[in-house]
XYZ file of C-alpha atoms in Angstrom:
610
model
C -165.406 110.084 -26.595
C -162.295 110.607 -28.077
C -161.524 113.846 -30.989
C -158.848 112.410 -33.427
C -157.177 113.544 -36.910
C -157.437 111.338 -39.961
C -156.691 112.669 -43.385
C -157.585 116.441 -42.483
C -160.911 115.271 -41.142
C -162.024 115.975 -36.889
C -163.550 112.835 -36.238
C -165.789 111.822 -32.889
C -164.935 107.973 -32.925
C -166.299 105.752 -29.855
C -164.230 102.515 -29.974
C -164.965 99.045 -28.761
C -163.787 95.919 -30.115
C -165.011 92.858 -29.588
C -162.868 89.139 -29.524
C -163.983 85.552 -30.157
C -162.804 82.541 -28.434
C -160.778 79.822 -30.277
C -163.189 77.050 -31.540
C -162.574 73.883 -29.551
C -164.305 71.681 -32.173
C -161.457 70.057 -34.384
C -163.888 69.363 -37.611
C -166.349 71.688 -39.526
C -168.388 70.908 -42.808
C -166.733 74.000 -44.261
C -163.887 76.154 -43.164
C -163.432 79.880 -44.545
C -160.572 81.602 -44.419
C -161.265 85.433 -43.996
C -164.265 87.016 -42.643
C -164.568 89.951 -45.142
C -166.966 90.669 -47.300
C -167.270 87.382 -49.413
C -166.551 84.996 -46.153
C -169.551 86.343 -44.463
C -171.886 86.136 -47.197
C -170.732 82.642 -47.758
C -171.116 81.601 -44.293
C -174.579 83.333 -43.961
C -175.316 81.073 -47.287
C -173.569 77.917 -45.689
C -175.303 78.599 -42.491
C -178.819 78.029 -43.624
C -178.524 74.612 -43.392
C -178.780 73.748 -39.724
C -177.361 70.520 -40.545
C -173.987 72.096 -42.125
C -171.237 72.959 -39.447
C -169.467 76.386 -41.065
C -166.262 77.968 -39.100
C -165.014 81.133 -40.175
C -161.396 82.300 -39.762
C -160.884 85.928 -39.464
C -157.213 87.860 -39.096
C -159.101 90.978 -38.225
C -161.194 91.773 -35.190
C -165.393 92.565 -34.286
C -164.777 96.362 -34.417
C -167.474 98.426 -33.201
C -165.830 101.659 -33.866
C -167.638 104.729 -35.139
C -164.613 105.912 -37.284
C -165.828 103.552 -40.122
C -169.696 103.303 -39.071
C -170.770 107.151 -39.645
C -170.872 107.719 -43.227
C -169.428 110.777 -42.943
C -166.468 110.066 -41.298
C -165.486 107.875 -44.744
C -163.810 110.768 -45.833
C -160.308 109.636 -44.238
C -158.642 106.274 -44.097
C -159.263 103.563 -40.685
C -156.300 103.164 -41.034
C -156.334 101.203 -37.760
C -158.670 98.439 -39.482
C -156.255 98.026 -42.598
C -152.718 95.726 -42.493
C -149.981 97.920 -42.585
C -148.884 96.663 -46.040
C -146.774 98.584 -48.601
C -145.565 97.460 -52.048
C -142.573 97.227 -53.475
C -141.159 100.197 -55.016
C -143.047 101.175 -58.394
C -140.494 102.032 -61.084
C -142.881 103.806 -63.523
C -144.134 105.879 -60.178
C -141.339 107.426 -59.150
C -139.843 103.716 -57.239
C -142.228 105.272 -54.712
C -144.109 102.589 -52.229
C -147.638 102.464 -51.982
C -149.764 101.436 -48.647
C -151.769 98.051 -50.132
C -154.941 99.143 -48.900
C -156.537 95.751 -47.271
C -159.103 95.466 -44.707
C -158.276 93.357 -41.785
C -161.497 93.729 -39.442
C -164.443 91.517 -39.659
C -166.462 92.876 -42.733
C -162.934 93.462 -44.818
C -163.241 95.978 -47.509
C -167.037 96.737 -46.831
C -166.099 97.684 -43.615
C -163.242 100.346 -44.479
C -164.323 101.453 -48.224
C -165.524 104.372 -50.029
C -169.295 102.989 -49.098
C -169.585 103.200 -53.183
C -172.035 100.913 -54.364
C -172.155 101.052 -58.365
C -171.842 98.307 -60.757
C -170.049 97.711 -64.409
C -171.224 97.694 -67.552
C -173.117 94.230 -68.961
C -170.081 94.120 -71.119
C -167.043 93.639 -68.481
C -169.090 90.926 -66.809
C -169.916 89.388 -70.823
C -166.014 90.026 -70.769
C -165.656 87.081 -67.833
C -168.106 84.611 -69.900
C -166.076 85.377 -73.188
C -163.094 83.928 -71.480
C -164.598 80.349 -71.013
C -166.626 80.606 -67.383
C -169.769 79.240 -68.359
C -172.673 80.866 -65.887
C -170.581 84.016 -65.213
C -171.371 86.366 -68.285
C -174.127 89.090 -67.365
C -176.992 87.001 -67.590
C -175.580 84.634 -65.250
C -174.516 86.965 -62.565
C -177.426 89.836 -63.038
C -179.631 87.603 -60.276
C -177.103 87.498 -57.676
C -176.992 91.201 -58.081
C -180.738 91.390 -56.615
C -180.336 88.812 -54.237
C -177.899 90.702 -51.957
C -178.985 94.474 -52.018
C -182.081 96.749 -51.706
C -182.557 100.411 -52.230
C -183.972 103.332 -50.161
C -184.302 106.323 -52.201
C -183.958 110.295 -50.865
C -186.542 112.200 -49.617
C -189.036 113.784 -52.222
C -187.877 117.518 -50.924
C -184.146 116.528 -51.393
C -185.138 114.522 -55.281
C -186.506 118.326 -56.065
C -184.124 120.416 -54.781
C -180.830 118.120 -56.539
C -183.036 116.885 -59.478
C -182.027 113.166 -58.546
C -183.063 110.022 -60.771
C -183.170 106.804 -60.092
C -185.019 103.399 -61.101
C -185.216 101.288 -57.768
C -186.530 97.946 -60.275
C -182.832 98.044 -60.649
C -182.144 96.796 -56.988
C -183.551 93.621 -55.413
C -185.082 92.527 -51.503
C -181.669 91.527 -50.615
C -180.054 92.413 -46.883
C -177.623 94.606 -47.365
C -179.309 98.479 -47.716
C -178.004 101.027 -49.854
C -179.679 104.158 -50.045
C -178.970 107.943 -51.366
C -178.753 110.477 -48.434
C -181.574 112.620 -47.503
C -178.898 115.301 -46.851
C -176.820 116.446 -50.172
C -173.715 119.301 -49.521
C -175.256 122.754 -51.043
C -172.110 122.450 -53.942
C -173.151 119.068 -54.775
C -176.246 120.873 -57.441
C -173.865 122.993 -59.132
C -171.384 120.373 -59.741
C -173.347 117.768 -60.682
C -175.280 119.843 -62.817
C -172.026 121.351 -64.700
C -171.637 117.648 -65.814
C -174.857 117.104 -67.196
C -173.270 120.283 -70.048
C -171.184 117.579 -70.920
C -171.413 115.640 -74.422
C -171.796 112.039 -72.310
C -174.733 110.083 -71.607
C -177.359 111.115 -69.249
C -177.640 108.356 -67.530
C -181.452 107.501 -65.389
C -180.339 104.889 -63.034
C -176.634 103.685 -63.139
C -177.809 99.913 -61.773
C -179.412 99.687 -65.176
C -176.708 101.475 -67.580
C -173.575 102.228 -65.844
C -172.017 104.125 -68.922
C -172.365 107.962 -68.084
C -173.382 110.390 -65.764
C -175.197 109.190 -62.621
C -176.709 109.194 -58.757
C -175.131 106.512 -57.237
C -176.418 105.012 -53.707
C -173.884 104.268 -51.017
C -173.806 101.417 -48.792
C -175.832 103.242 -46.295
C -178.636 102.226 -43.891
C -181.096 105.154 -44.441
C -182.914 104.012 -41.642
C -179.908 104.656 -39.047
C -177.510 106.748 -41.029
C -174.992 103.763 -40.793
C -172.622 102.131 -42.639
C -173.813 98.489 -43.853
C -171.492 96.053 -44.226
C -171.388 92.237 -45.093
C -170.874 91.869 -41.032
C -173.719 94.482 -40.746
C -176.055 92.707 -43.224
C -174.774 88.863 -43.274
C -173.487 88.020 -39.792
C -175.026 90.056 -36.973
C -178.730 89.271 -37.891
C -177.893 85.666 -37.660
C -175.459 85.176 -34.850
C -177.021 84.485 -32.045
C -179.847 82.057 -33.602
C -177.173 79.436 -36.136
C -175.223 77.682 -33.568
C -173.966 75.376 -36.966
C -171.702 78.683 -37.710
C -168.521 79.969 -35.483
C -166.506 83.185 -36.241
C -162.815 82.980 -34.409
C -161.462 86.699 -34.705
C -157.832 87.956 -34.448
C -156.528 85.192 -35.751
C -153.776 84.385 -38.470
C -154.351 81.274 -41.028
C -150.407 80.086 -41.441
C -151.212 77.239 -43.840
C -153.053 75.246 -46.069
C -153.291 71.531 -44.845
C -153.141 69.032 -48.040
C -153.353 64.595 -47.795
C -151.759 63.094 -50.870
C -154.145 60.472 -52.016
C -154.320 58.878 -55.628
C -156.309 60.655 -56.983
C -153.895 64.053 -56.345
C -153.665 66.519 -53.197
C -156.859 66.837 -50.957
C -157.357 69.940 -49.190
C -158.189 68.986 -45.346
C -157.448 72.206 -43.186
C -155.855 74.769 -42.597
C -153.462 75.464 -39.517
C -153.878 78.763 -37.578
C -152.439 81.024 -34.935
C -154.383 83.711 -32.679
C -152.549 86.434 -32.547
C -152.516 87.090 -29.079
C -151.369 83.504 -28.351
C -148.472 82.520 -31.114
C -149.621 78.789 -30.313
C -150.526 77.335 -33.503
C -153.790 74.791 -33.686
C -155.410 73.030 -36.326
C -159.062 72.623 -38.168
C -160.340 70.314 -40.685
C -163.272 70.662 -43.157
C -165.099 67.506 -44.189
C -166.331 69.388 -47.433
C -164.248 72.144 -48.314
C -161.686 75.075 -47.531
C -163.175 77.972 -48.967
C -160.766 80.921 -49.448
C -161.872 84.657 -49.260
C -159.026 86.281 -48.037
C -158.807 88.694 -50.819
C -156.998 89.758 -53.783
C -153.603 90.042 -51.790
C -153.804 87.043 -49.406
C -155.363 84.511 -51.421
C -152.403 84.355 -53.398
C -149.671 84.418 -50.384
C -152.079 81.846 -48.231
C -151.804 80.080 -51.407
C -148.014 80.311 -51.924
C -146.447 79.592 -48.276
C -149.221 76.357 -48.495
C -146.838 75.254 -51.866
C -148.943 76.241 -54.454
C -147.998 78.265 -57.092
C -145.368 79.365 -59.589
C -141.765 76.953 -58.619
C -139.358 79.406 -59.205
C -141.267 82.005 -56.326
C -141.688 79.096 -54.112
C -138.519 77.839 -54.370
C -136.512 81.127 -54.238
C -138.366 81.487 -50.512
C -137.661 77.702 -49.347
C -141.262 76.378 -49.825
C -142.051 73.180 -50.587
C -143.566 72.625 -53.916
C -146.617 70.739 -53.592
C -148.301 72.218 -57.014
C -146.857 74.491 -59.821
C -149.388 76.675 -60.593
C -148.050 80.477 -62.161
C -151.173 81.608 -62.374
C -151.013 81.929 -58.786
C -149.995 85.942 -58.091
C -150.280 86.701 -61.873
C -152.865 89.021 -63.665
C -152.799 91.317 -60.341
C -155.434 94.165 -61.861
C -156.364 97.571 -59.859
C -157.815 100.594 -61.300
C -154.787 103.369 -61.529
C -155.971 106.764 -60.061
C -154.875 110.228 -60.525
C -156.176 112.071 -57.335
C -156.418 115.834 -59.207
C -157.230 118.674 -56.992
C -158.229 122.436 -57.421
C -158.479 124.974 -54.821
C -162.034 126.596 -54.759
C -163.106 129.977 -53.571
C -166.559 130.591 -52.509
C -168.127 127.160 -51.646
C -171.798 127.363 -49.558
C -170.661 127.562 -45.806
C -171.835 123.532 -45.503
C -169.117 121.993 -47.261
C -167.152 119.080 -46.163
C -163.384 120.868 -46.142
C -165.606 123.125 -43.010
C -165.821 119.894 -40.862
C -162.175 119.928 -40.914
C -161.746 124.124 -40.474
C -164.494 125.043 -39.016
C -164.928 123.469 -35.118
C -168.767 125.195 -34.761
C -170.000 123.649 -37.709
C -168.253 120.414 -36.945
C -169.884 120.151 -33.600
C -173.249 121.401 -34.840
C -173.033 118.980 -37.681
C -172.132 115.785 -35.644
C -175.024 116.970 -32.727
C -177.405 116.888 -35.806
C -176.916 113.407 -36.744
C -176.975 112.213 -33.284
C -180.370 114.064 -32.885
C -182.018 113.033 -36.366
C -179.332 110.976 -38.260
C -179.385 113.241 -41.175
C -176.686 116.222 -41.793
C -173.460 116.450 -43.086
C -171.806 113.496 -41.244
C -175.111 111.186 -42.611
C -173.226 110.913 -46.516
C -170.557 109.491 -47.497
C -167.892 111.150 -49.712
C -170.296 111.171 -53.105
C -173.251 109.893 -55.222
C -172.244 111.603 -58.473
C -170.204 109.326 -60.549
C -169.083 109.474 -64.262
C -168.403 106.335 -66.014
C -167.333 107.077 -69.546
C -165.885 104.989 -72.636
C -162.698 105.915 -74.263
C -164.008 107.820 -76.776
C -166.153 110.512 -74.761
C -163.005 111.925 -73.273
C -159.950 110.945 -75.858
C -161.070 111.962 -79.690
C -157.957 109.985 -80.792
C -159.500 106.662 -78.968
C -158.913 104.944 -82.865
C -154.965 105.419 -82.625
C -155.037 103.603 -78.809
C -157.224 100.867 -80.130
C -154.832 100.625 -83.021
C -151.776 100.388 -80.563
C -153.004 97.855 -78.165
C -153.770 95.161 -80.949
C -150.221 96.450 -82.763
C -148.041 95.829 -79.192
C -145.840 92.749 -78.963
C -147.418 92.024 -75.486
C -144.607 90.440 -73.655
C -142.812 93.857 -74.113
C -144.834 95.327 -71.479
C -145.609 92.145 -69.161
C -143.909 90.540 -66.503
C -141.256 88.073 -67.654
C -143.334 85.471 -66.151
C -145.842 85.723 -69.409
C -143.133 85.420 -71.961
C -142.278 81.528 -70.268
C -145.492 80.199 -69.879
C -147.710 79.978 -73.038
C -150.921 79.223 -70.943
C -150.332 82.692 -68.963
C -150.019 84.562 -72.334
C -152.617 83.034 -74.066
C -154.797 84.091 -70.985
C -153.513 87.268 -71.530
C -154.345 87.863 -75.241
C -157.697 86.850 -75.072
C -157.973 90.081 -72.384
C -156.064 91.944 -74.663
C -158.303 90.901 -77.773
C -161.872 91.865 -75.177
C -159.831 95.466 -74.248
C -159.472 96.541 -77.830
C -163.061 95.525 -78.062
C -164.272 97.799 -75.247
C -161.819 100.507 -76.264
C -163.793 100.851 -79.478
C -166.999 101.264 -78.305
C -168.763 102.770 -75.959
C -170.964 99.698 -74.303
C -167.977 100.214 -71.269
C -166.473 102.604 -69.484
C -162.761 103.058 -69.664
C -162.862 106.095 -67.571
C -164.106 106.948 -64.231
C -164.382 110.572 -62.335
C -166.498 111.158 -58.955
C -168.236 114.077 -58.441
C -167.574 115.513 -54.718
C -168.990 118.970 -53.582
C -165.932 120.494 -53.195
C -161.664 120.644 -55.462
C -161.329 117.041 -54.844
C -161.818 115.269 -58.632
C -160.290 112.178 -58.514
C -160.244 110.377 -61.923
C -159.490 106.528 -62.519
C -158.548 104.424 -65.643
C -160.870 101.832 -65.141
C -159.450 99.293 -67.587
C -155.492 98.825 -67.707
C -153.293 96.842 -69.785
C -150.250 96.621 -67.382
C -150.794 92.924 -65.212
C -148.914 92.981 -61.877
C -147.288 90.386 -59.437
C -147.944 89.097 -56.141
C -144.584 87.364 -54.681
C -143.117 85.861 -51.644
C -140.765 87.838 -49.631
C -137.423 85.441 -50.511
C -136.419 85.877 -47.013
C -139.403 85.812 -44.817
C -142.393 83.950 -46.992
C -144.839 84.045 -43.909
C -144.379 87.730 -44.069
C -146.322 89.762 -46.046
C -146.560 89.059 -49.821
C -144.464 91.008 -52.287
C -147.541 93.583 -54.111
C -146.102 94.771 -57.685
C -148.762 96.982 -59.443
C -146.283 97.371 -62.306
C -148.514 100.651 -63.055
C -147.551 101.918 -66.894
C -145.586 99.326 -67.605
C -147.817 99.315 -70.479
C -147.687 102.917 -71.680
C -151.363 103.036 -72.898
C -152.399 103.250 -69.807
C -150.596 106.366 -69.164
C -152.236 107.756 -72.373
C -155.585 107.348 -70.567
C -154.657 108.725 -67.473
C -153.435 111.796 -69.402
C -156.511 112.017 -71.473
C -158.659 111.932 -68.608
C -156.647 114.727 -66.383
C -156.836 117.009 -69.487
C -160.824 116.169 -70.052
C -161.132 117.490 -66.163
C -158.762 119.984 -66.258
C -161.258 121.102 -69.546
C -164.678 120.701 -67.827
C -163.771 123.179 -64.806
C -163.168 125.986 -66.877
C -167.030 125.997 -67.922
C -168.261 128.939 -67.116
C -170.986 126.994 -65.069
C -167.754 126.665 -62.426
C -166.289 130.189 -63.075
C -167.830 131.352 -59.512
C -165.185 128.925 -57.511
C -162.445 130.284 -59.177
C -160.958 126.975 -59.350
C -157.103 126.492 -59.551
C -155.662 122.804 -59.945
C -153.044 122.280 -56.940
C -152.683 118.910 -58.134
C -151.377 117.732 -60.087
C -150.549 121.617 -61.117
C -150.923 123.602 -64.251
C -147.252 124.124 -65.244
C -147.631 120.248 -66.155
C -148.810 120.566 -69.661
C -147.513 118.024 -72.131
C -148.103 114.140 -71.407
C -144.836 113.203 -69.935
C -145.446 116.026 -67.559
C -148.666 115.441 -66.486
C -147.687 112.330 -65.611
C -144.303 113.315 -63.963
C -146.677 116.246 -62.114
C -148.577 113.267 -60.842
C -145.989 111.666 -59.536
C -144.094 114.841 -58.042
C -147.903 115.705 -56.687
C -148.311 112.276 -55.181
C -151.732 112.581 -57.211
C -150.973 109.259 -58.889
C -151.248 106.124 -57.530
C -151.294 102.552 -58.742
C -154.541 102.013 -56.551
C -157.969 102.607 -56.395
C -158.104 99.900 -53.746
C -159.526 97.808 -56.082
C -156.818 94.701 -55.759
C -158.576 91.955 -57.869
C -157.717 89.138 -60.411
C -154.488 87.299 -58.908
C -155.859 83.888 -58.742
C -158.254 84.276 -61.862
C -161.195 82.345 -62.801
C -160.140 81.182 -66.392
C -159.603 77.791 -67.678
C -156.478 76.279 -67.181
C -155.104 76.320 -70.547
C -155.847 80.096 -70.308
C -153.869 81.108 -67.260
C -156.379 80.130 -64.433
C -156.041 79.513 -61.186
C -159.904 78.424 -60.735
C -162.184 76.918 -62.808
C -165.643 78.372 -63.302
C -166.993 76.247 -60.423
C -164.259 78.280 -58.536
C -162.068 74.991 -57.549
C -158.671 74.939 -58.239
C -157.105 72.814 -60.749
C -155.276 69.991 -59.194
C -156.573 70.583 -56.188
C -160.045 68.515 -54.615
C -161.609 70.567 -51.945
C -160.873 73.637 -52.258
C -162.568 76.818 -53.596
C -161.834 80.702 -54.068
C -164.418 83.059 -53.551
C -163.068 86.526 -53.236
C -161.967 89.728 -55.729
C -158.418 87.744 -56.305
C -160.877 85.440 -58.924
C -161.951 88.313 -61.279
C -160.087 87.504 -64.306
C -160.292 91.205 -65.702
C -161.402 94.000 -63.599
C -164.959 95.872 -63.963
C -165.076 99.407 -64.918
C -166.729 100.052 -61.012
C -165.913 99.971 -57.549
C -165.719 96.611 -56.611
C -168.045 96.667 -53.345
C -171.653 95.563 -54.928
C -169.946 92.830 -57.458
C -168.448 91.141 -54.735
C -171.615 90.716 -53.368
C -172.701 89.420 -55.942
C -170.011 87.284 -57.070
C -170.570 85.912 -53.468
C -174.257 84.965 -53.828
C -173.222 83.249 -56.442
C -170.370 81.554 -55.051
C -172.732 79.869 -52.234
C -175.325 78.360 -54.283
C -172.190 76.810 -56.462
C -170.410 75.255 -53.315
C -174.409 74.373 -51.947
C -174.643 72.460 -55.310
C -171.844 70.687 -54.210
C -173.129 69.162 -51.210
């Protein structure tokens, strides 16, 4: 047992990784590409058919590594299970870069994330239907939603003592177990409770109405205090008993194979490298290639195979084999502000202690070995507040009024202001924004509740639309990530109304006993452009919430899309998207339980196809 440093945090991580063998079989029904959290669902899905052959292809590793497995050692980055990725410098962030936080590990993001597991509002999946995907509006997703999760709830003593609510109708029978901790930090009452002073919605059970304040379950096997991941929940409990499914680990998918036939290009396979053996092999799929490599790679597996916008490929020496720009375009991620405050007089149990505090560390880590409950049991919160632009910005009219003003190529990529189809796609979002801005069916704004000065806040719904590129020089190298974070300004006028709605709520005299002074991003920052300029200084802001989503959308073509609603893309026979890079405007949530969902609902469309 080994005692490292991550993020502040003593951790006890136990490490053992695990490798698969290169498949020797040159043909499978279906090939995936990425072995995160959609590719497993989809080749659980897949799998079910003993008469379907499914291969999975997966850059990351079987990881068996505590560091992500105990909940609460969530509270720094594995940075050892994420690519070492940055993007390019961020002009309206200081030109600071920004580590691209992707999983690479079998299980992906559910295997390295926050272990949130919250949805968004009826409205921002209505918001996907409204832009011409027939099936995919909240009626048509809502089942898929049951079908992959179910819900333990706390203990009846710990329900009393933190006066938690929650509906579990909400949840389904699915495999993947969420649950809310038994074990609660002693500061998690008071500041929970400070919110419910708030004028926002009191909010029952957030599955049901995720607009206001709300428990939230992690993605947390009550019954073993473990993390549960789509590995966890869709691959391990089916391993050993489909031989019709094979997982090859550590290794790197270089290329999309295509056959020119009359009827346009064919997707046939895809050509790979291990990583440990730089000998590159090839696979073919009979039915499909099913990509689920995420909201980074998609694109770039896309762009070194030659598809996507001419000018990138042909400024990095690819082969053009189909212009499509709305490869890499519409890049969405939910921009956070990270505010602090330094607290004085937190209960003794409080998560900073695991860090300061070596006793209470060890005693806290011997208790979950001994009964799986305890302070290492939870993951970083369940208190969440989801709130619409007008709960926390009284001059929400004047926004609304700007976005539907703006002259939107001003504050896009010049990519938009060349290619109507990409605009057009855009507007519509723009039109369904101003929509949501107005009311208060959606959250705009997010803030979790921890038990201790950490208050990160969120804009949950930007304007700005960011790039994913080819390095011009080295194209199989990592992709080029451009948030472009403020280059539409609203979104810096929500970021600013939600630090000053914070900063407001702790000075209620409900929080007066912690004596709570921001550290970041600081108090001398009072008007807008300093709050954001503190942010930046701070390093509180950041274009991420590691939420990367929406660069191959699901639209139709003559709005922008990369896939059609039956998740093919145009032009292309054979081959399907399935991960977060599809989401043609991004959810007011973390993205964990709707790319669950978005999976379950990806296999039965590709099983309709067979």
């Amino acid at each position: 047992m080994l005692f490292i440093t991550r993020s502040s945090f003593v951790l006890l991580v136990l490490a053992s990784v695990a490798y698969t063998a290169p498949t020797t079989q040159k043909t499978y029904d279906y090939v995936i590409v990425g072995g995160g959290t959609t590719g497993l669902v989809m080749a659980n899905r897949l799998s079910e058919d003993s008469d379907k052959s499914i291969l999975v292809i997966e850059n990351g590793i079987l990881n068996n590594g505590t560091l992500s497995s105990i909940p609460g050692n969530s509270g720094g980055l594995n940075l050892a299970a994420m690519y070492d990725i940055h993007s390019a410098p961020e002009p309206n962030l200081g030109n600071k870069n920004f580590l691209v936080t992707v999983g690479n590990v079998v299980g992906g993001g559910s295997y390295v994330n926050g272990m949130q597991f919250d949805r968004g509002a009826d409205a921002d999946y209505d918001a996907w239907g409204e832009l011409g995907n027939e099936g995919w509006d909240w009626n048509g997703i809502q089942p898929y939603f049951f079908k992959s999760n179910s819900f333990d709830p706390p203990s009846k003593e710990t329900i009393a003592a933190f006066n938690i609510s929650y509906d579990v109708s909400a949840y389904g029978h699915g495999p993947l177990r969420v649950s809310i901790p038994d074990y609660q930090f002693p500061d998690m009452k008071p500041m929970f409770d400070s919110w419910c002073l708030e004028p926002i919605p009191q909010v029952k059970e957030g599955f049901k109405n995720p607009v206001g304040l709300y428990w939230s379950p992690n993605s947390v096997n009550k019954a073993t205090a473990t993390r549960t991941t789509s590995r966890s929940a869709y691959y391990d409990t089916i391993a050993d008993r489909r031989p019709n499914l094979k997982l090859m680990t550590n290794t790197h998918v270089d290329e999309i194979i295509f056959e020119k036939t009359r009827l346009g290009l064919v997707a046939t396979g895809v050509k790979y490298t291990p990583n440990d053996a730089k000998m590159q092999s090839q696979v073919f799929a009979a039915k499909e290639v099913i990509l689920a490599a995420g909201g980074v790679f998609t694109p770039h597996l896309l762009m070194v195979s030659g598809i996507g916008p001419k000018d990138v490929l042909q400024a990095a020496g690819v082969t053009v084999k189909k212009d499509l720009s709305a490869v890499g375009s519409n890049f969405q991620d939910h921009i956070a502000n990270y505010m602090n405050f330094k607290l004085e007089g937190l209960d003794p149990e409080n998560i900073p202690a695991l860090a300061t505090n070596a006793t209470f560390n060890q005693t806290s880590y011997n208790q979950y070995l001994a009964n799986h409950t305890g302070p290492y049991s939870v993951g970083k919160s369940n208190g969440l507040v989801f709130i619409a632009l007008q709960h926390f910005d009284s001059a929400y009219q004047k926004t609304v009024d700007t976005i539907k003003s703006q002259v939107a190529t001003k504050y896009l990529p010049e990519r938009y202001s060349k290619n109507k189809q990409l605009l057009a796609g855009y507007l519509k979002q723009r039109d369904i924004l101003a929509k949501q801005f107005s009311g208060v069916n959606a959250a705009v704004g997010e803030i979790v509740i921890k038990s201790y000065g950490s208050s990160s806040t969120a804009n949950n719904k930007p304007l700005s639309r960011g790039t994913i590129t080819l390095n011009s020089t080295n194209p199989a190298g990592f992709p080029v990530v451009q948030w472009n974070t403020f280059m539409n300004p609203v979104d810096a006028s929500v970021i600013v109304s939600l630090a000053r709605f914070n900063r407001k709520h702790w000075t209620r005299p409900e929080l007066a006993h912690y004596k709570p002074v921001e550290t970041a991003p600081g108090p001398q920052y009072q008007t807008d452009e300093e709050i954001i300029q503190g942010g930046i200084t701070s390093g509180s802001l950041a274009p991420s919430f590691a939420h990367p989503c929406g660069s191959c959308a699901m639209m139709p073509e003559n709005l922008g899309g990369c896939v059609s609603d039956q998740l093919l893309v145009y032009g292309i026979q054979r081959l399907s998207v399935i991960d977060a890079s599809i989401l043609p405007m991004i959810p007011a949530t973390h993205l964990q339980a709707t790319m669950y969902a978005v999976a379950e609902k990806a296999a039965d469309i590709v099983k309709s196809r067979a």
